[in-house]
Coordinates of C-alpha atoms in Angstrom, one line a residue:
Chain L
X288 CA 109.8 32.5 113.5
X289 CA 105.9 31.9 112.8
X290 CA 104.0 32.2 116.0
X291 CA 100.8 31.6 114.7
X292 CA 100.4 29.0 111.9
X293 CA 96.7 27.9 110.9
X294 CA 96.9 25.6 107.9
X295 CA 93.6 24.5 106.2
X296 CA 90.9 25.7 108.5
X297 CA 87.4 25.0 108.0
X298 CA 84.4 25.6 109.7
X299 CA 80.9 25.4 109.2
X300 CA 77.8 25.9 111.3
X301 CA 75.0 23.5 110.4
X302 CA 74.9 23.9 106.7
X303 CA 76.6 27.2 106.4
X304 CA 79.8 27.5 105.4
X305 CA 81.9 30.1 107.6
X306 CA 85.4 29.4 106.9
X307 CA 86.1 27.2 103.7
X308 CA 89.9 26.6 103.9
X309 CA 92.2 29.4 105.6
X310 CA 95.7 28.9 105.9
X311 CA 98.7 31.6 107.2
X312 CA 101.3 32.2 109.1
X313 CA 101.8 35.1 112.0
X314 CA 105.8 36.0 112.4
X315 CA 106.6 36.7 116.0
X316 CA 106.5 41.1 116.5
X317 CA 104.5 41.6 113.4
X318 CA 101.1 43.1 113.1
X319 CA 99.0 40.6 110.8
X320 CA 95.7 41.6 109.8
X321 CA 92.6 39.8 108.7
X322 CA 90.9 41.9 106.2
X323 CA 87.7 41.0 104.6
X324 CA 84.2 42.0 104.3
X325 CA 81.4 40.9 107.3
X326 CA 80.5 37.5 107.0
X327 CA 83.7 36.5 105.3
X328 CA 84.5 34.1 107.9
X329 CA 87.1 36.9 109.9
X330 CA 85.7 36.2 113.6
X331 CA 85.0 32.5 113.3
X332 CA 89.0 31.9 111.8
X333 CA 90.4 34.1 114.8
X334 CA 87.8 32.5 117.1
X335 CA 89.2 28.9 116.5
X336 CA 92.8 30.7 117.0
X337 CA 92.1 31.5 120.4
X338 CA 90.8 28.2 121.1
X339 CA 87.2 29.5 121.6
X340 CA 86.0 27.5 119.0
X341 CA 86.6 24.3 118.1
X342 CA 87.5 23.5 114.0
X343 CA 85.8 20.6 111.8
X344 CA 89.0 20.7 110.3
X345 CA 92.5 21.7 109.9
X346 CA 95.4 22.2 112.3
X347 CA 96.8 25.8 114.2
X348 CA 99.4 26.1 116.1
X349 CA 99.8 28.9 118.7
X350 CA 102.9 29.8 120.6
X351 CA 104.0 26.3 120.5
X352 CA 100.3 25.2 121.9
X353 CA 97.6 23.5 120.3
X354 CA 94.4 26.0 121.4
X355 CA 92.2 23.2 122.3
X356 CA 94.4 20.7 124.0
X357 CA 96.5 23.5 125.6
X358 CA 93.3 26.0 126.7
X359 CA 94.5 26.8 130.0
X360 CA 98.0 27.8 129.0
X361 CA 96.9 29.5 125.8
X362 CA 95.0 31.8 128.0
X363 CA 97.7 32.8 129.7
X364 CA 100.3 33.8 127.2
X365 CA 97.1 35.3 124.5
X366 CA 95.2 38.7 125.5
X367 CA 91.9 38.5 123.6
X368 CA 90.2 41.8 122.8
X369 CA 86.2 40.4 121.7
X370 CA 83.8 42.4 119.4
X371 CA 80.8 43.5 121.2
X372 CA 81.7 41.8 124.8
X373 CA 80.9 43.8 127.8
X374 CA 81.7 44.1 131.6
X375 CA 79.2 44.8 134.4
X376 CA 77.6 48.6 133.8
X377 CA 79.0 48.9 137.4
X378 CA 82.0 47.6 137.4
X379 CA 84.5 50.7 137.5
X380 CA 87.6 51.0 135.1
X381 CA 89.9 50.5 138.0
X382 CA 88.3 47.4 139.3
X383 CA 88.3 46.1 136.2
X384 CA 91.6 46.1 135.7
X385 CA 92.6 44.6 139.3
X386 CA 90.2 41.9 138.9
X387 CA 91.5 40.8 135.5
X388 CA 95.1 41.4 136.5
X389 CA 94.6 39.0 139.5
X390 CA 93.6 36.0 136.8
X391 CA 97.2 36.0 135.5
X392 CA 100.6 34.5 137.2
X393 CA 102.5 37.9 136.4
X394 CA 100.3 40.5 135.2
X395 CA 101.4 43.7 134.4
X396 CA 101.1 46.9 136.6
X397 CA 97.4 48.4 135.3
X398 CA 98.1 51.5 137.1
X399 CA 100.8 51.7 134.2
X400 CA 98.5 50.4 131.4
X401 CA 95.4 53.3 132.6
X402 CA 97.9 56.4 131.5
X403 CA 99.3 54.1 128.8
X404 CA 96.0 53.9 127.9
X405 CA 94.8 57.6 128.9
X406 CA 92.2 56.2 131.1
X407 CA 93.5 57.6 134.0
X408 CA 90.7 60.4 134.5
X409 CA 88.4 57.9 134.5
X410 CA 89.7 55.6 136.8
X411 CA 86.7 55.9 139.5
X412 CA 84.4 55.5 136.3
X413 CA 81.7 52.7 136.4
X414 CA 81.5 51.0 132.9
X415 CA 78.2 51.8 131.8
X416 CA 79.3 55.2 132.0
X417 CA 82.2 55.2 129.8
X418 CA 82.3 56.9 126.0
X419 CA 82.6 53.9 123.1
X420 CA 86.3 55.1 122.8
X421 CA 87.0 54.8 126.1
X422 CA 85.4 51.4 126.5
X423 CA 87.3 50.2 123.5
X424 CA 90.6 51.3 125.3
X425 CA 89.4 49.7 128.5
X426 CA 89.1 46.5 126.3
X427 CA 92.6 46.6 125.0
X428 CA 94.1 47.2 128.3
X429 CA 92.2 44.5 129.9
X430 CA 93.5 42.1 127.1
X431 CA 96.9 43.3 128.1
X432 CA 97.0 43.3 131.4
X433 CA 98.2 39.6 131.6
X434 CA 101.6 40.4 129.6
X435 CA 100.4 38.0 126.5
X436 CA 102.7 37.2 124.1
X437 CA 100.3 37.4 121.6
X438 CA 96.9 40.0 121.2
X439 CA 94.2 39.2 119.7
X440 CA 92.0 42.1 118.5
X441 CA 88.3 42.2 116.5
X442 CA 87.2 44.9 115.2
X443 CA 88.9 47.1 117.4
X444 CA 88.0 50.4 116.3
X445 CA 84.1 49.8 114.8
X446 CA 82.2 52.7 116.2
X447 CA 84.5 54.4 117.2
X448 CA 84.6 58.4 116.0
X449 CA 88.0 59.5 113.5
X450 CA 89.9 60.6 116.4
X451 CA 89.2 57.6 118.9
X452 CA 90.6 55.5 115.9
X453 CA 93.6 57.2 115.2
X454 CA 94.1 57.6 119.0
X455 CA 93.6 53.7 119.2
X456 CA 95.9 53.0 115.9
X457 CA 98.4 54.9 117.6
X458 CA 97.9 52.6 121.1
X459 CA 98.3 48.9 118.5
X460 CA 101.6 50.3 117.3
X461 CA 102.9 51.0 120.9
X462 CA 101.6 48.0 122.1
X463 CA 104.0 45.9 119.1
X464 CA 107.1 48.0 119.9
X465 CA 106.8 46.8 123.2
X466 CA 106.9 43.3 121.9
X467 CA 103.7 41.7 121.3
X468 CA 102.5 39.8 118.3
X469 CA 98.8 41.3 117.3
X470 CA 96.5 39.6 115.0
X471 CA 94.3 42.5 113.7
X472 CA 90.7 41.5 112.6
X473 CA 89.2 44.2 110.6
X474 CA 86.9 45.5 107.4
X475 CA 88.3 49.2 107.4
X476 CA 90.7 49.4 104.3
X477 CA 92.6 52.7 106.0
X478 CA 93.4 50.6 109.3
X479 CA 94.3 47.3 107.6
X480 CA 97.0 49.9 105.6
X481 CA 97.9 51.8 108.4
X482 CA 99.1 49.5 110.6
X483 CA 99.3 46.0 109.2
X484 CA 103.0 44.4 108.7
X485 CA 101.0 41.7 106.1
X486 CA 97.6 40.8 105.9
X487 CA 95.6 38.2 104.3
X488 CA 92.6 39.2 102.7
X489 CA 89.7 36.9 103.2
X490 CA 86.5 36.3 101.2
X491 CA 83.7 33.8 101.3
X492 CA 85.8 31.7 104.0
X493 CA 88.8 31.3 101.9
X494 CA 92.3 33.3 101.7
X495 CA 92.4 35.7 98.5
X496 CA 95.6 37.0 99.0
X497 CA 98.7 37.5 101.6
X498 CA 101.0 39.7 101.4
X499 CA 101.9 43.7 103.1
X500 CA 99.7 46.3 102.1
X501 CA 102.3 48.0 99.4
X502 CA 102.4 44.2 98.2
X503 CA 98.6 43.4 97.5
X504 CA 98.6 46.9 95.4
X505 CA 101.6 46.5 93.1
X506 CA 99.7 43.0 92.5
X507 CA 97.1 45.3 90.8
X508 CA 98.4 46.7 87.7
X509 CA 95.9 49.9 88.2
X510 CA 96.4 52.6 86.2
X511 CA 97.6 56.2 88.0
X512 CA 95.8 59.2 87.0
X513 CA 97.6 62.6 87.6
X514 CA 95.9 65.7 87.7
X515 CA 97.0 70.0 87.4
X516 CA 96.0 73.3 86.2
X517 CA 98.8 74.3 83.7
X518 CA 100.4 78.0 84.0
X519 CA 99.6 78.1 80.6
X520 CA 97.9 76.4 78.0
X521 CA 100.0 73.2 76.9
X522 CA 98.9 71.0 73.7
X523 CA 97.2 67.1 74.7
X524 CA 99.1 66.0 71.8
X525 CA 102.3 66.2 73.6
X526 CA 100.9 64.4 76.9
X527 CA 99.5 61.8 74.1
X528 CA 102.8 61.0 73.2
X529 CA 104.6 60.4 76.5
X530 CA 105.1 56.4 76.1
X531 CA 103.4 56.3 79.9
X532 CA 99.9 58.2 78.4
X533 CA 97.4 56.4 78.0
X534 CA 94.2 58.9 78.0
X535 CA 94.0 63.1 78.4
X536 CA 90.9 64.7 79.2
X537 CA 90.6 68.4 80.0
X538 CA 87.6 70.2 81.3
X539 CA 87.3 73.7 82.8
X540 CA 91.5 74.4 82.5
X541 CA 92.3 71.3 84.6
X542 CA 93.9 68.6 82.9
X543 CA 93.8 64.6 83.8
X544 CA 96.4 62.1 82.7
X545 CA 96.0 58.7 83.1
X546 CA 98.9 56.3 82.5
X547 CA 101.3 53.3 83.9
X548 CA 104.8 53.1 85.1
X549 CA 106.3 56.3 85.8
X550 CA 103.1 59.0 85.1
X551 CA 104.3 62.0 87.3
X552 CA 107.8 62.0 86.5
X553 CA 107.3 62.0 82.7
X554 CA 104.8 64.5 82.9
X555 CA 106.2 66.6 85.4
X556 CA 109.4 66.6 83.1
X557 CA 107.2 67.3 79.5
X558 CA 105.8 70.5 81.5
X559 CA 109.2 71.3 82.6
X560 CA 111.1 71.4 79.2
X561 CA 107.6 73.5 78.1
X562 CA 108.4 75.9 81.2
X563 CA 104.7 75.4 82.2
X564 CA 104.2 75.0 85.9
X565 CA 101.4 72.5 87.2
X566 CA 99.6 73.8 90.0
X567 CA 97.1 72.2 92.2
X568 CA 99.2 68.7 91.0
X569 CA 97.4 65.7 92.8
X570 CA 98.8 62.0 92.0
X571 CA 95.7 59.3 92.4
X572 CA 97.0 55.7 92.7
X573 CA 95.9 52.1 93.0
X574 CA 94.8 52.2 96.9
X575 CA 94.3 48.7 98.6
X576 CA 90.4 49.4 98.1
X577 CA 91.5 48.5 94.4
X578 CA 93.1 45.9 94.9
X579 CA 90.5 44.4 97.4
X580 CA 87.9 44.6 94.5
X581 CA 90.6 43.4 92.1
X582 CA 91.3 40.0 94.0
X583 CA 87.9 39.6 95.4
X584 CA 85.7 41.2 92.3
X585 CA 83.6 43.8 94.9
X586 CA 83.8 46.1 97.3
X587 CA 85.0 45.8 100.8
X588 CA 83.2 49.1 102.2
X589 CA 78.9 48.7 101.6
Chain C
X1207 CA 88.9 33.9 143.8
X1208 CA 88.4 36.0 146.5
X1209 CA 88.8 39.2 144.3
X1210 CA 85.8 37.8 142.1
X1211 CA 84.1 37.5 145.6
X1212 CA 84.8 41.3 146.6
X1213 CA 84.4 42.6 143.5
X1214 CA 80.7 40.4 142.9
X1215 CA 79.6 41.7 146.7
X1216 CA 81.0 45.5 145.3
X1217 CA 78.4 45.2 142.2
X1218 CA 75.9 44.0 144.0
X1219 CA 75.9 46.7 146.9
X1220 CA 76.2 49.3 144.2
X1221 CA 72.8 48.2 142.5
X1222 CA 71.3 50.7 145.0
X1223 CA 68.3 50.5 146.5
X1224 CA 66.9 47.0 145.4
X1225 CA 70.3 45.5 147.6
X1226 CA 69.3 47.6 150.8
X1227 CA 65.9 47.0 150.1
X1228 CA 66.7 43.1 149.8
X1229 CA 68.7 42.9 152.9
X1230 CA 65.8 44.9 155.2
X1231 CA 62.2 43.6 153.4
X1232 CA 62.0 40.9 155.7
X1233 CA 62.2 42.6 158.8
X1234 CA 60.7 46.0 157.6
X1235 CA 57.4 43.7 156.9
X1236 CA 57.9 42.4 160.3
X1237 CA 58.1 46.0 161.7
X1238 CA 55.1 46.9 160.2
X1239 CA 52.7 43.8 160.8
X1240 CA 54.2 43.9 164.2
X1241 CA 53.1 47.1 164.5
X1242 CA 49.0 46.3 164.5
X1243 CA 48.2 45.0 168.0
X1244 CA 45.6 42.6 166.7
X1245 CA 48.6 40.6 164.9
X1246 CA 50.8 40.5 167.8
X1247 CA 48.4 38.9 170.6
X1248 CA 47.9 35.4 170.6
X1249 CA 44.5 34.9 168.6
X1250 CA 42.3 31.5 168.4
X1251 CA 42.1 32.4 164.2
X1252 CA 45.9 32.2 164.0
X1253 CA 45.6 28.3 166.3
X1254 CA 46.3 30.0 169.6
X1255 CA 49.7 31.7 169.0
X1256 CA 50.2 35.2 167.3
X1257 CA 50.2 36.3 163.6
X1258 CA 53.8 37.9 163.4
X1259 CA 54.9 34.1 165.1
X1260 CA 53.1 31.9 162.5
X1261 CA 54.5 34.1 159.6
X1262 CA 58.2 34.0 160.5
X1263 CA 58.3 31.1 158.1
X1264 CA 57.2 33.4 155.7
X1265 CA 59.7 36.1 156.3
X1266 CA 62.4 33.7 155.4
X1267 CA 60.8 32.5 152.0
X1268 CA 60.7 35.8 150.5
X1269 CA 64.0 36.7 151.2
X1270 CA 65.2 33.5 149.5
X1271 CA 62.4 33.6 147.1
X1272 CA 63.6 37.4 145.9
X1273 CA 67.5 36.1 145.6
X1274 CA 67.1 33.0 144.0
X1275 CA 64.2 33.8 142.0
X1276 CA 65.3 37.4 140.7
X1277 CA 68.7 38.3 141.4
X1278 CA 70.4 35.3 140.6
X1279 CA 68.6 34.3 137.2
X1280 CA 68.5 37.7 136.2
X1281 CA 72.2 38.5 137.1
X1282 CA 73.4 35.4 135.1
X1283 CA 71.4 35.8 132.0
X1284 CA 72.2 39.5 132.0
X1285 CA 76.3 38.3 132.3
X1286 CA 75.9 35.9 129.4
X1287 CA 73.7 38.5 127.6
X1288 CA 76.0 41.0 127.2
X1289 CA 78.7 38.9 126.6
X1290 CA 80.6 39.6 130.3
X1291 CA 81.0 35.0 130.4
X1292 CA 82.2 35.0 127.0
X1293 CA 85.3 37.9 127.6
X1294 CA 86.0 35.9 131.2
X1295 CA 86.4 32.6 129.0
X1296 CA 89.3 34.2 127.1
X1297 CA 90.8 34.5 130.3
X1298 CA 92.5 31.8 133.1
X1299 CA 90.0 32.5 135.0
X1300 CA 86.8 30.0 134.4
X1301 CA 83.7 31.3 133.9
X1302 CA 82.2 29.3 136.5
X1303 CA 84.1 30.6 139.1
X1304 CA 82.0 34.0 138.4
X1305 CA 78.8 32.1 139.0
X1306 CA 80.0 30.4 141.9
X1307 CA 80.9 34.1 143.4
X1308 CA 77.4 35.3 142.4
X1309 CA 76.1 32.4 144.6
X1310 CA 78.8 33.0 147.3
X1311 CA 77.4 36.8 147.4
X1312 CA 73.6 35.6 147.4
X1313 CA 74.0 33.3 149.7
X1314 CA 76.0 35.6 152.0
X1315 CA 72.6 38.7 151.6
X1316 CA 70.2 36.0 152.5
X1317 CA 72.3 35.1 155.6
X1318 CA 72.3 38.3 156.4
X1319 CA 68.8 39.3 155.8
X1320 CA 67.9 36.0 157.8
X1321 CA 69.8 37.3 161.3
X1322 CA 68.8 40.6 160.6
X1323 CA 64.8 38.8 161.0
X1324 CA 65.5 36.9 164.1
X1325 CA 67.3 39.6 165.6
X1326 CA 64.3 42.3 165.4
X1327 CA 61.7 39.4 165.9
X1328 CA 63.7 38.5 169.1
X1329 CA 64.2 42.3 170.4
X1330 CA 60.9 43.8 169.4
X1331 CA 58.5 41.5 169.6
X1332 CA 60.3 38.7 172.1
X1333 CA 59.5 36.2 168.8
X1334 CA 61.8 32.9 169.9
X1335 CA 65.2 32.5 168.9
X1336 CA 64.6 29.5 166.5
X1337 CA 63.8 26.3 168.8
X1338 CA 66.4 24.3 166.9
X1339 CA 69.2 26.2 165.4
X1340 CA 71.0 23.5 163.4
X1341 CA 67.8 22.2 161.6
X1342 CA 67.3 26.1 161.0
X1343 CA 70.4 26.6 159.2
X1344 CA 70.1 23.8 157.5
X1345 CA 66.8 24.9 156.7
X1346 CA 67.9 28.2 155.1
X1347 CA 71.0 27.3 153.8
X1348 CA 68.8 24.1 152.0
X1349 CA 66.4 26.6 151.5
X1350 CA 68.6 28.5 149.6
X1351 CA 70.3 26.5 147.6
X1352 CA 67.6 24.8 146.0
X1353 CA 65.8 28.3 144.7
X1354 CA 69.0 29.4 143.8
X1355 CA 69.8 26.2 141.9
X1356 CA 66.0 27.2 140.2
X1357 CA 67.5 30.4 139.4
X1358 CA 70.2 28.8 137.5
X1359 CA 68.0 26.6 135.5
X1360 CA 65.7 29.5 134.3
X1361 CA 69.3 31.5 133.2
X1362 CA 70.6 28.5 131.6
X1363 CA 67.6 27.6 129.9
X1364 CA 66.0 31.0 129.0
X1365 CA 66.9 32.3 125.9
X1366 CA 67.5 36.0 126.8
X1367 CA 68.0 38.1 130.0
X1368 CA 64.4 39.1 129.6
X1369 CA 62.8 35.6 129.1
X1370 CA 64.7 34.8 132.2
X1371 CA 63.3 37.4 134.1
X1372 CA 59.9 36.7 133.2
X1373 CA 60.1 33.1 134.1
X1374 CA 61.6 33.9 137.6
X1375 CA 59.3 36.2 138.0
X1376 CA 56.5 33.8 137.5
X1377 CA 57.9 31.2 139.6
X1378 CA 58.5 33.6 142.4
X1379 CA 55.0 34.7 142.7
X1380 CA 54.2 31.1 142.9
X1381 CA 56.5 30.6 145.4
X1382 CA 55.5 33.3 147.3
X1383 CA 51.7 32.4 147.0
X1384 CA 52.7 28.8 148.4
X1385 CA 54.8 29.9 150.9
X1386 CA 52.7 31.8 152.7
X1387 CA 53.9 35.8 151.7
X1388 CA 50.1 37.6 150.1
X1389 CA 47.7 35.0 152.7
X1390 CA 49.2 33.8 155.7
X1391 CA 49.5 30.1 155.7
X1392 CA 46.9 29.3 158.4
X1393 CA 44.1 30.8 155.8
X1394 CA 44.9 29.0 152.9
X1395 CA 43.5 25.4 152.6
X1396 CA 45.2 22.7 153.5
X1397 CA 45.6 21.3 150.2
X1398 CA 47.8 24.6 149.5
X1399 CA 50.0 24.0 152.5
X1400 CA 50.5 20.6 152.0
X1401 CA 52.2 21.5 148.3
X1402 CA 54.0 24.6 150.4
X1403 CA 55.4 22.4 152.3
X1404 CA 57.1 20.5 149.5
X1405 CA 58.1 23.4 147.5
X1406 CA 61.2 25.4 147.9
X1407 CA 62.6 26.6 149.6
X1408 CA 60.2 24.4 152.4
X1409 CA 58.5 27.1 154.6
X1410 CA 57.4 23.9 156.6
X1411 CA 60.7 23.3 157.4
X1412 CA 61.8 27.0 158.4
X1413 CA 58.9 27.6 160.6
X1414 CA 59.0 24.4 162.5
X1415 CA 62.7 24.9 162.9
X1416 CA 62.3 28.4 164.1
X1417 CA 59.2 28.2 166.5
X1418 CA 58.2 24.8 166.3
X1419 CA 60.8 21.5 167.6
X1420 CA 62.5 20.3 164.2
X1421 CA 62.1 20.1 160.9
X1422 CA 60.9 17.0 159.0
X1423 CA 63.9 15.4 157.9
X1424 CA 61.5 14.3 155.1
X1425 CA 61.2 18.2 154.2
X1426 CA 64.9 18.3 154.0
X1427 CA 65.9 15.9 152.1
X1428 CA 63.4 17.1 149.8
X1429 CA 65.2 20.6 149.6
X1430 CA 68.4 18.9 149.1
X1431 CA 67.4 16.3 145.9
X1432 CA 65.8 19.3 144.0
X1433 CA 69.0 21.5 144.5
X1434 CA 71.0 18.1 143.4
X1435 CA 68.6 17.7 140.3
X1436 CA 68.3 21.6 139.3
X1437 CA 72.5 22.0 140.1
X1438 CA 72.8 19.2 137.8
X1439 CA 70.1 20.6 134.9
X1440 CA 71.5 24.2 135.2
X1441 CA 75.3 22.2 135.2
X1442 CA 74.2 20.5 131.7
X1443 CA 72.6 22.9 129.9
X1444 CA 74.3 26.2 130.5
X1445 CA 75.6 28.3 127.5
X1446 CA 78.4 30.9 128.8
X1447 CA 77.7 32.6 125.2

């Protein structure tokens, strides 16, 4: 069942253009993401979910709710995790958590939620005082401490350092077993693939593409590219003719074959029936930064 | 509500020394000027009575001069700034109740700082309880409202935290200036006073209430219609993003 459905949202600021026409739907327990370079109009769509801003056009549906008409409930049963939105420097992590659990009719235990969370060291800690990671963590929990249905969370792991993310990726995947819907706003290819159910991919305020991660690749028809260091030498001629080759180059003893369908296994099996084994054998595919410059015609990453 | 409250009068303990400070000024100044003889015997200059009890007026406008006219714009601006509004607006709980708690706190130090003066006026220097206690609270609390109502103007208004503080902080020193704080109000000339007496948070009115009979109604109601008009300015125009 959808949970979310936003059908032919548009928004503009003055004369600028920030969402064109975005339309999807959010299936209750799934992580959706919303992938798409800065600027593309991410923020303002998920802004207008949560009812914080208000559409020129287009209707969304939340939970049942209308997020304009039905704010006040909306609130309650959505957990919001904002990009760049801070709490006192002196607040401390512990207080934060009371205070926010007290604006919700059954909030969940935040003594739980701080080791859930592995904040519990730095439950005494003021704010201001807190690592990025840890503040980013903070952020989650506060947008769960109300027991939402549904989570909202943009740009959760910007600035944060390769192990916060993973550590955070890790939390967003608990945090759906348990139950919740999450809508994922992000520009980082590796967490859109990680831990996106579907995603829509958006560009210039308009939806490019919807579909899982494995989906939007086997849309592009990219070519693989296998590479080896043969035991011994082996003639290109007999790559060439594997119905799958499309291209050998060697240089310096390693060999690269590029090709469609099934690469590896035809070659692996040629080298086989030669009795040449291929070491250091690495297998490069279509990765969803492909395909994001294949449906969009550039780059998501600058 | 109440957590918001605790958790308001938590931060605003924890900003150190500027709180204490805040809660004590008034009556450390009183300490000290009470401490030169020649400003606590009754002196012709001063019209007959003593320095420290023609500046008790004084004592009060700087105490709700430094919390409506720094703390609370700054506070606000700062909360909107750094986007602490926008995150509560995601929440059930209303922003404004935030604000309101900020005021609640305020309001609660300047009380504070206010009994803290009479008290150590009254014990060191046997200054008068204030002659007419209701039209002294409603002095202060009028007082109080309308600079804090100010405050809330510059925050809505200002375009950053900083601009906000450099606003207040203009206005405060004009407020100060009128009310009496750098030249007692028996030196300045009369054309001074008699804008003093009209501006918040009406040092007229506290002194008159304090060691005098009553307060001008007049002064009052004066108090009250710019806290209407600047409640409903700061009301219209506030951003919480």
């Amino acid at each position: 069942m959808a949970i979310i459905e936003v059908v032919d949202l548009g928004k503009r600021y003055g004369p600028k253009v920030a969402v064109d026409s975005v339309s999807f739907t959010v299936e209750e327990g799934e992580i959706f993401g919303i992938l798409g370079p800065n600027g593309a109009g991410k923020t303002t769509t998920v802004e207008c979910v949560e009812g914080m801003r208000v559409p020129d056009r287009g209707t969304i549906r939340v939970d049942g709710l209308d997020p304009r008409r039905d704010r006040d409930e909306l609130r309650r049963r959505m957990g919001v995790q904002l990009q760049e939105s801070l709490l006192p420097e002196r607040l401390r992590v512990w207080e934060a958590l009371d205070l926010y659990s007290s604006f919700y009719p059954d909030p969940a235990d935040w003594r739980d939620l701080l080791v859930r969370l592995g904040l519990e060291g730095q439950r005494d800690v003021e704010f201001g005082k807190l690592s990025g990671g840890q503040k980013q963590r903070l952020s989650v929990a506060l947008a769960l401490v109300g027991r939402p249905r549904i989570a909202v969370l943009d740009e959760l792991t910007t600035g944060l350092d390769p192990q916060a993310r993973r550590d955070t990726w890790d939390l967003v995947e608990a945090v759906r077993d348990s139950g919740v819907t999450i809508l994922l706003v992000t520009h980082f290819m590796e967490e859109a693939e990680r831990l996106c159910d579907r995603l829509a991919v958006i560009d210039a305020g308009r939806v490019v593409a919807i579909d899982s991660p494995a989906g939007l690749v086997s849309r592009v028809d990219g070519e693989q590219r296998v590479r080896f260091r043969p035991s011994e030498p082996i003639a290109e001629q007999l790559l060439r003719e594997l119905a799958e080759v499309s291209d050998v180059r060697s240089h310096g003893g390693q060999i690269v074959v590029t090709g469609t369908g099934n690469l590896l296994h035809a070659v692996t099996s040629l080298l086989a029936r030669n009795q040449v084994v291929a070491a250091e054998l690495r297998i490069e595919q279509t990765s969803l930064d492909d395909a994001f410059v294949e449906l969009t015609g550039r780059k998501l990453s600058s | 509500m109440l957590k918001v409250i605790r958790v308001e009068a938590k931060l605003y303990l924890r900003e150190g020394v500027m709180a204490y400070f805040s809660l004590l000024f008034p009556t450390i100044l009183l300490l000290v000027l009470g401490a030169i003889p020649m400003l606590r015997s009754p002196d012709p200059t001063f019209g007959g009575l003593r320095f420290i009890d023609g500046y008790v007026g004084t004592l009060v406008v700087i105490t709700l001069g430094y919390l409506g006219l720094q703390r609370v714009p700054t506070t606000v601006a700062t909360y909107r700034e750094k986007g602490v509004l926008r995150r509560l607006s995601t929440t059930p709980l209303h922003p404004a109740k935030v604000l309101t708690a900020q005021l609640v706190v305020n309001l609660a130090a300047a009380v504070t700082s206010v009994v803290l003066v009479v008290a150590a006026g009254k014990l060191v220097f046997d200054i008068d309880l204030p002659h007419h206690p209701v039209g002294f609270v409603l002095a202060t609390l009028l007082g109080a409202t309308s600079l804090f109502a100010l405050g809330l103007v510059i925050a809505a208004l200002a375009p950053t935290a900083r601009a906000a503080t450099g606003v207040a902080g203009v206005l405060f020193i004009l407020i100060m200036f009128f009310g009496g704080a750098y030249l007692p109000r028996f030196l300045l000339p009369e054309a001074v006073n008699t804008v003093g007496r009209y501006l918040p948070p009406g040092v007229a009115a506290l002194q008159n209430a304090w060691v005098g009979t009553a307060p001008e109604p007049l002064h009052l109601v004066i108090m009250a219609l710019i806290t209407a008009f600047a409640g409903t300015v700061a009301a219209r125009t506030f951003r919480w993003e």
